[in-house]
PDB file of C-alpha atoms in Angstrom:
ATOM      1  CA  UNK A   1      16.698  40.761  60.494  1.00 93.00           C
ATOM      2  CA  UNK A   2      19.389  39.676  58.052  1.00 96.00           C
ATOM      3  CA  UNK A   3      22.784  40.541  56.637  1.00 96.00           C
ATOM      4  CA  UNK A   4      22.402  41.188  52.900  1.00 96.00           C
ATOM      5  CA  UNK A   5      24.995  41.629  50.203  1.00 96.00           C
ATOM      6  CA  UNK A   6      24.678  45.208  48.985  1.00 96.00           C
ATOM      7  CA  UNK A   7      23.890  44.154  45.434  1.00 95.00           C
ATOM      8  CA  UNK A   8      20.824  42.272  46.752  1.00 96.00           C
ATOM      9  CA  UNK A   9      19.352  45.403  48.333  1.00 96.00           C
ATOM     10  CA  UNK A  10      16.496  45.757  45.834  1.00 95.00           C
ATOM     11  CA  UNK A  11      15.565  42.069  46.146  1.00 95.00           C
ATOM     12  CA  UNK A  12      15.011  42.376  49.899  1.00 95.00           C
ATOM     13  CA  UNK A  13      13.455  45.835  49.588  1.00 94.00           C
ATOM     14  CA  UNK A  14      10.703  44.328  47.431  1.00 93.00           C
ATOM     15  CA  UNK A  15       9.940  42.012  50.359  1.00 90.00           C
ATOM     16  CA  UNK A  16       9.551  45.011  52.706  1.00 90.00           C
ATOM     17  CA  UNK A  17      13.019  44.775  54.261  1.00 94.00           C
ATOM     18  CA  UNK A  18      14.629  48.113  55.103  1.00 94.00           C
ATOM     19  CA  UNK A  19      18.354  48.833  55.477  1.00 95.00           C
ATOM     20  CA  UNK A  20      19.498  49.600  59.015  1.00 94.00           C
ATOM     21  CA  UNK A  21      23.289  49.946  58.784  1.00 94.00           C
ATOM     22  CA  UNK A  22      26.056  51.446  56.691  1.00 94.00           C
ATOM     23  CA  UNK A  23      27.955  49.085  54.341  1.00 95.00           C
ATOM     24  CA  UNK A  24      30.464  46.759  55.988  1.00 95.00           C
ATOM     25  CA  UNK A  25      32.695  43.935  54.787  1.00 93.00           C
ATOM     26  CA  UNK A  26      31.767  40.286  55.319  1.00 93.00           C
ATOM     27  CA  UNK A  27      33.667  37.475  53.578  1.00 90.00           C
ATOM     28  CA  UNK A  28      35.265  40.083  51.315  1.00 88.00           C
ATOM     29  CA  UNK A  29      31.879  41.353  50.025  1.00 92.00           C
ATOM     30  CA  UNK A  30      30.065  44.607  50.965  1.00 95.00           C
ATOM     31  CA  UNK A  31      27.017  43.881  53.155  1.00 96.00           C
ATOM     32  CA  UNK A  32      24.332  45.854  54.977  1.00 96.00           C
ATOM     33  CA  UNK A  33      21.979  44.838  57.752  1.00 97.00           C
ATOM     34  CA  UNK A  34      18.289  44.818  56.791  1.00 96.00           C
ATOM     35  CA  UNK A  35      15.147  44.237  58.831  1.00 94.00           C
ATOM     36  CA  UNK A  36      11.450  43.681  58.244  1.00 92.00           C
ATOM     37  CA  UNK A  37       9.214  45.028  61.000  1.00 84.00           C
ATOM     38  CA  UNK A  38       6.285  42.713  60.418  1.00 80.00           C
ATOM     39  CA  UNK A  39       3.965  44.236  63.000  1.00 75.00           C
ATOM     40  CA  UNK A  40       4.687  47.901  62.263  1.00 64.00           C
ATOM     41  CA  UNK A  41       1.530  49.754  61.263  1.00 53.00           C
ATOM     42  CA  UNK A  42       3.302  52.600  59.499  1.00 54.00           C
ATOM     43  CA  UNK A  43       6.203  52.430  57.074  1.00 55.00           C
ATOM     44  CA  UNK A  44       8.898  55.025  57.663  1.00 62.00           C
ATOM     45  CA  UNK A  45      10.187  54.766  54.102  1.00 69.00           C
ATOM     46  CA  UNK A  46      13.179  52.859  52.829  1.00 85.00           C
ATOM     47  CA  UNK A  47      16.711  53.845  53.707  1.00 93.00           C
ATOM     48  CA  UNK A  48      18.851  54.068  50.533  1.00 96.00           C
ATOM     49  CA  UNK A  49      15.762  53.886  48.289  1.00 95.00           C
ATOM     50  CA  UNK A  50      15.555  56.060  45.157  1.00 95.00           C
ATOM     51  CA  UNK A  51      12.979  58.856  45.685  1.00 92.00           C
ATOM     52  CA  UNK A  52      12.594  57.732  49.310  1.00 92.00           C
ATOM     53  CA  UNK A  53      15.773  58.525  51.253  1.00 94.00           C
ATOM     54  CA  UNK A  54      16.561  62.248  51.365  1.00 93.00           C
ATOM     55  CA  UNK A  55      19.636  61.895  53.567  1.00 94.00           C
ATOM     56  CA  UNK A  56      23.169  62.754  52.484  1.00 95.00           C
ATOM     57  CA  UNK A  57      25.741  60.018  53.126  1.00 95.00           C
ATOM     58  CA  UNK A  58      29.533  60.240  53.167  1.00 93.00           C
ATOM     59  CA  UNK A  59      31.428  57.156  52.022  1.00 92.00           C
ATOM     60  CA  UNK A  60      34.742  57.467  53.837  1.00 86.00           C
ATOM     61  CA  UNK A  61      36.623  54.584  52.224  1.00 89.00           C
ATOM     62  CA  UNK A  62      36.658  52.228  49.249  1.00 88.00           C
ATOM     63  CA  UNK A  63      34.459  49.674  51.022  1.00 91.00           C
ATOM     64  CA  UNK A  64      31.665  52.179  51.638  1.00 92.00           C
ATOM     65  CA  UNK A  65      32.097  53.603  48.125  1.00 92.00           C
ATOM     66  CA  UNK A  66      31.470  50.216  46.597  1.00 93.00           C
ATOM     67  CA  UNK A  67      28.726  49.322  49.061  1.00 95.00           C
ATOM     68  CA  UNK A  68      26.642  52.411  48.332  1.00 96.00           C
ATOM     69  CA  UNK A  69      27.326  52.056  44.616  1.00 95.00           C
ATOM     70  CA  UNK A  70      26.101  48.454  44.603  1.00 96.00           C
ATOM     71  CA  UNK A  71      22.927  49.491  46.448  1.00 97.00           C
ATOM     72  CA  UNK A  72      22.293  52.059  43.714  1.00 97.00           C
ATOM     73  CA  UNK A  73      23.094  49.615  40.925  1.00 96.00           C
ATOM     74  CA  UNK A  74      20.562  47.135  42.310  1.00 96.00           C
ATOM     75  CA  UNK A  75      17.851  49.783  41.752  1.00 96.00           C
ATOM     76  CA  UNK A  76      19.075  51.047  38.370  1.00 96.00           C
ATOM     77  CA  UNK A  77      16.909  50.229  35.343  1.00 96.00           C
ATOM     78  CA  UNK A  78      17.252  52.932  32.679  1.00 96.00           C
ATOM     79  CA  UNK A  79      20.516  54.868  32.561  1.00 97.00           C
ATOM     80  CA  UNK A  80      23.995  55.294  33.983  1.00 97.00           C
ATOM     81  CA  UNK A  81      25.909  58.546  33.490  1.00 98.00           C
ATOM     82  CA  UNK A  82      29.598  58.617  34.393  1.00 97.00           C
ATOM     83  CA  UNK A  83      31.640  61.833  34.465  1.00 97.00           C
ATOM     84  CA  UNK A  84      35.235  61.298  35.555  1.00 96.00           C
ATOM     85  CA  UNK A  85      38.844  62.334  35.123  1.00 94.00           C
ATOM     86  CA  UNK A  86      40.000  58.980  36.498  1.00 91.00           C
ATOM     87  CA  UNK A  87      38.495  55.911  34.874  1.00 93.00           C
ATOM     88  CA  UNK A  88      40.684  53.838  37.228  1.00 90.00           C
ATOM     89  CA  UNK A  89      38.696  54.887  40.295  1.00 89.00           C
ATOM     90  CA  UNK A  90      37.723  51.781  42.261  1.00 86.00           C
ATOM     91  CA  UNK A  91      33.965  52.173  41.642  1.00 89.00           C
ATOM     92  CA  UNK A  92      34.528  51.775  37.890  1.00 92.00           C
ATOM     93  CA  UNK A  93      36.287  48.447  38.434  1.00 88.00           C
ATOM     94  CA  UNK A  94      33.367  47.002  40.366  1.00 89.00           C
ATOM     95  CA  UNK A  95      32.352  43.721  38.727  1.00 90.00           C
ATOM     96  CA  UNK A  96      28.715  44.373  39.542  1.00 92.00           C
ATOM     97  CA  UNK A  97      28.798  47.515  37.374  1.00 94.00           C
ATOM     98  CA  UNK A  98      29.911  45.458  34.380  1.00 94.00           C
ATOM     99  CA  UNK A  99      27.420  42.640  34.944  1.00 94.00           C
ATOM    100  CA  UNK A 100      24.545  45.067  35.586  1.00 94.00           C
ATOM    101  CA  UNK A 101      25.234  46.961  32.348  1.00 95.00           C
ATOM    102  CA  UNK A 102      25.216  43.680  30.416  1.00 95.00           C
ATOM    103  CA  UNK A 103      22.040  42.524  32.150  1.00 95.00           C
ATOM    104  CA  UNK A 104      20.150  45.774  31.576  1.00 95.00           C
ATOM    105  CA  UNK A 105      21.257  45.995  27.937  1.00 94.00           C
ATOM    106  CA  UNK A 106      19.678  42.565  27.352  1.00 94.00           C
ATOM    107  CA  UNK A 107      16.449  43.489  29.156  1.00 93.00           C
ATOM    108  CA  UNK A 108      15.857  47.062  28.037  1.00 93.00           C
ATOM    109  CA  UNK A 109      16.531  48.320  24.516  1.00 92.00           C
ATOM    110  CA  UNK A 110      16.224  51.897  25.793  1.00 94.00           C
ATOM    111  CA  UNK A 111      18.930  51.429  28.432  1.00 96.00           C
ATOM    112  CA  UNK A 112      21.842  53.853  28.012  1.00 97.00           C
ATOM    113  CA  UNK A 113      25.330  54.327  29.437  1.00 97.00           C
ATOM    114  CA  UNK A 114      27.103  57.646  28.797  1.00 97.00           C
ATOM    115  CA  UNK A 115      30.751  58.001  29.812  1.00 97.00           C
ATOM    116  CA  UNK A 116      32.222  61.509  29.795  1.00 97.00           C
ATOM    117  CA  UNK A 117      35.978  61.557  30.345  1.00 96.00           C
ATOM    118  CA  UNK A 118      38.110  64.525  31.330  1.00 95.00           C
ATOM    119  CA  UNK A 119      41.304  62.610  30.537  1.00 93.00           C
ATOM    120  CA  UNK A 120      41.911  59.848  28.031  1.00 93.00           C
ATOM    121  CA  UNK A 121      44.788  57.790  26.630  1.00 91.00           C
ATOM    122  CA  UNK A 122      44.456  54.880  24.152  1.00 90.00           C
ATOM    123  CA  UNK A 123      45.728  52.531  26.874  1.00 91.00           C
ATOM    124  CA  UNK A 124      42.464  53.255  28.696  1.00 91.00           C
ATOM    125  CA  UNK A 125      40.793  50.995  26.108  1.00 90.00           C
ATOM    126  CA  UNK A 126      42.071  48.064  28.178  1.00 92.00           C
ATOM    127  CA  UNK A 127      39.955  49.164  31.128  1.00 94.00           C
ATOM    128  CA  UNK A 128      37.121  46.618  31.706  1.00 93.00           C
ATOM    129  CA  UNK A 129      34.425  49.304  31.594  1.00 94.00           C
ATOM    130  CA  UNK A 130      35.637  50.772  28.303  1.00 93.00           C
ATOM    131  CA  UNK A 131      36.070  47.302  26.826  1.00 92.00           C
ATOM    132  CA  UNK A 132      32.453  46.561  27.681  1.00 93.00           C
ATOM    133  CA  UNK A 133      31.300  49.921  26.294  1.00 91.00           C
ATOM    134  CA  UNK A 134      33.104  49.233  23.030  1.00 89.00           C
ATOM    135  CA  UNK A 135      31.392  45.823  22.766  1.00 91.00           C
ATOM    136  CA  UNK A 136      27.967  47.412  23.323  1.00 93.00           C
ATOM    137  CA  UNK A 137      28.017  50.482  21.040  1.00 92.00           C
ATOM    138  CA  UNK A 138      24.213  50.595  20.778  1.00 92.00           C
ATOM    139  CA  UNK A 139      23.932  51.083  24.539  1.00 95.00           C
ATOM    140  CA  UNK A 140      27.173  52.821  25.507  1.00 95.00           C
ATOM    141  CA  UNK A 141      28.690  56.079  24.291  1.00 95.00           C
ATOM    142  CA  UNK A 142      32.047  57.592  25.254  1.00 95.00           C
ATOM    143  CA  UNK A 143      33.081  61.228  24.863  1.00 96.00           C
ATOM    144  CA  UNK A 144      36.013  63.415  25.880  1.00 96.00           C
ATOM    145  CA  UNK A 145      35.752  66.955  27.225  1.00 96.00           C
ATOM    146  CA  UNK A 146      38.525  69.515  27.659  1.00 93.00           C
ATOM    147  CA  UNK A 147      36.453  71.560  30.093  1.00 95.00           C
ATOM    148  CA  UNK A 148      36.512  71.368  33.887  1.00 93.00           C
ATOM    149  CA  UNK A 149      34.603  68.301  34.995  1.00 92.00           C
ATOM    150  CA  UNK A 150      32.906  67.515  38.291  1.00 92.00           C
ATOM    151  CA  UNK A 151      33.281  63.798  38.923  1.00 94.00           C
ATOM    152  CA  UNK A 152      29.870  62.224  39.412  1.00 96.00           C
ATOM    153  CA  UNK A 153      27.882  59.086  38.678  1.00 97.00           C
ATOM    154  CA  UNK A 154      24.135  59.490  38.079  1.00 97.00           C
ATOM    155  CA  UNK A 155      21.863  56.432  38.004  1.00 97.00           C
ATOM    156  CA  UNK A 156      18.332  56.631  36.559  1.00 97.00           C
ATOM    157  CA  UNK A 157      18.460  60.410  37.183  1.00 95.00           C
ATOM    158  CA  UNK A 158      17.721  59.514  40.821  1.00 95.00           C
ATOM    159  CA  UNK A 159      20.910  58.358  42.544  1.00 96.00           C
ATOM    160  CA  UNK A 160      24.021  60.534  42.677  1.00 97.00           C
ATOM    161  CA  UNK A 161      27.598  59.791  43.722  1.00 96.00           C
ATOM    162  CA  UNK A 162      29.917  62.795  43.928  1.00 95.00           C
ATOM    163  CA  UNK A 163      33.476  61.523  43.807  1.00 91.00           C
ATOM    164  CA  UNK A 164      36.427  63.367  45.302  1.00 80.00           C
ATOM    165  CA  UNK A 165      39.765  62.570  46.907  1.00 69.00           C
ATOM    166  CA  UNK A 166      38.586  62.787  50.523  1.00 69.00           C
ATOM    167  CA  UNK A 167      35.276  60.932  50.416  1.00 80.00           C
ATOM    168  CA  UNK A 168      32.258  60.276  48.231  1.00 91.00           C
ATOM    169  CA  UNK A 169      28.961  62.065  48.831  1.00 95.00           C
ATOM    170  CA  UNK A 170      25.982  59.785  48.200  1.00 96.00           C
ATOM    171  CA  UNK A 171      22.430  60.981  47.504  1.00 96.00           C
ATOM    172  CA  UNK A 172      19.394  58.791  46.826  1.00 96.00           C
ATOM    173  CA  UNK A 173      16.758  61.515  46.594  1.00 93.00           C
ATOM    174  CA  UNK A 174      17.865  65.124  46.134  1.00 93.00           C
ATOM    175  CA  UNK A 175      16.140  66.566  43.067  1.00 94.00           C
ATOM    176  CA  UNK A 176      17.872  69.946  43.223  1.00 95.00           C
ATOM    177  CA  UNK A 177      21.394  68.519  43.438  1.00 95.00           C
ATOM    178  CA  UNK A 178      20.724  65.829  40.842  1.00 95.00           C
ATOM    179  CA  UNK A 179      19.245  68.350  38.392  1.00 96.00           C
ATOM    180  CA  UNK A 180      22.296  70.547  38.894  1.00 96.00           C
ATOM    181  CA  UNK A 181      24.588  67.609  38.083  1.00 96.00           C
ATOM    182  CA  UNK A 182      22.454  66.666  35.059  1.00 97.00           C
ATOM    183  CA  UNK A 183      22.520  70.219  33.713  1.00 97.00           C
ATOM    184  CA  UNK A 184      26.289  70.361  33.994  1.00 96.00           C
ATOM    185  CA  UNK A 185      26.614  66.957  32.331  1.00 97.00           C
ATOM    186  CA  UNK A 186      24.246  67.905  29.461  1.00 97.00           C
ATOM    187  CA  UNK A 187      26.164  71.132  28.840  1.00 96.00           C
ATOM    188  CA  UNK A 188      29.513  69.337  28.673  1.00 97.00           C
ATOM    189  CA  UNK A 189      28.177  66.329  26.729  1.00 97.00           C
ATOM    190  CA  UNK A 190      26.870  68.473  23.878  1.00 96.00           C
ATOM    191  CA  UNK A 191      30.274  70.180  23.528  1.00 96.00           C
ATOM    192  CA  UNK A 192      32.375  67.029  24.013  1.00 97.00           C
ATOM    193  CA  UNK A 193      33.886  64.988  21.195  1.00 95.00           C
ATOM    194  CA  UNK A 194      33.562  61.246  20.511  1.00 93.00           C
ATOM    195  CA  UNK A 195      36.782  59.306  21.089  1.00 87.00           C
ATOM    196  CA  UNK A 196      37.605  57.747  17.713  1.00 75.00           C
ATOM    197  CA  UNK A 197      40.307  55.433  19.068  1.00 66.00           C
ATOM    198  CA  UNK A 198      37.819  54.032  21.605  1.00 63.00           C
ATOM    199  CA  UNK A 199      35.764  52.480  18.802  1.00 58.00           C
ATOM    200  CA  UNK A 200      38.095  49.522  18.608  1.00 53.00           C
ATOM    201  CA  UNK A 201      40.026  47.532  21.148  1.00 46.00           C
ATOM    202  CA  UNK A 202      43.719  48.323  21.398  1.00 45.00           C
ATOM    203  CA  UNK A 203      46.028  45.476  20.397  1.00 42.00           C
TER     204      UNK A 203
END
């Protein structure tokens, strides 16, 4: 049994460790407990694993938000879709998000980040995520919609965070809900407009 930083979830999962706690703070960093049942004859699946954990989780505070998000980011390989009215939400300031986007862009030429904003002002260009997106135009695209927007983050079309003011709903394996979110995103994305002023950094 061990205490793992949330961003190392996938590393330990590959060694047959399974999560056995909700995220908690240790030394200022989100952690989860993980265990490897060496003598178990039957695997019960991996908690928080894409396509493996069908439970619905409620992140009740910023710590749990970031913990669950980092667990998802550790498994992400192909795409990140962000739909938000508030680019200043704490999950979009997570340093792991920025480093993971950079890492995946170097490893996978097909990797894609799509950011759909419901609200935008040129001062948003100073946001770390938008700065990174502007530096990586081949991998990141930003659009603005004037239509009603459900705030979600979708990773690899497998993990889903539904953001709201009370708490975040977290899903690691819910095909119906994820397809619903993807359909809404695709509908809005096709009708949204590129943000011209986001093509360059504000002075």
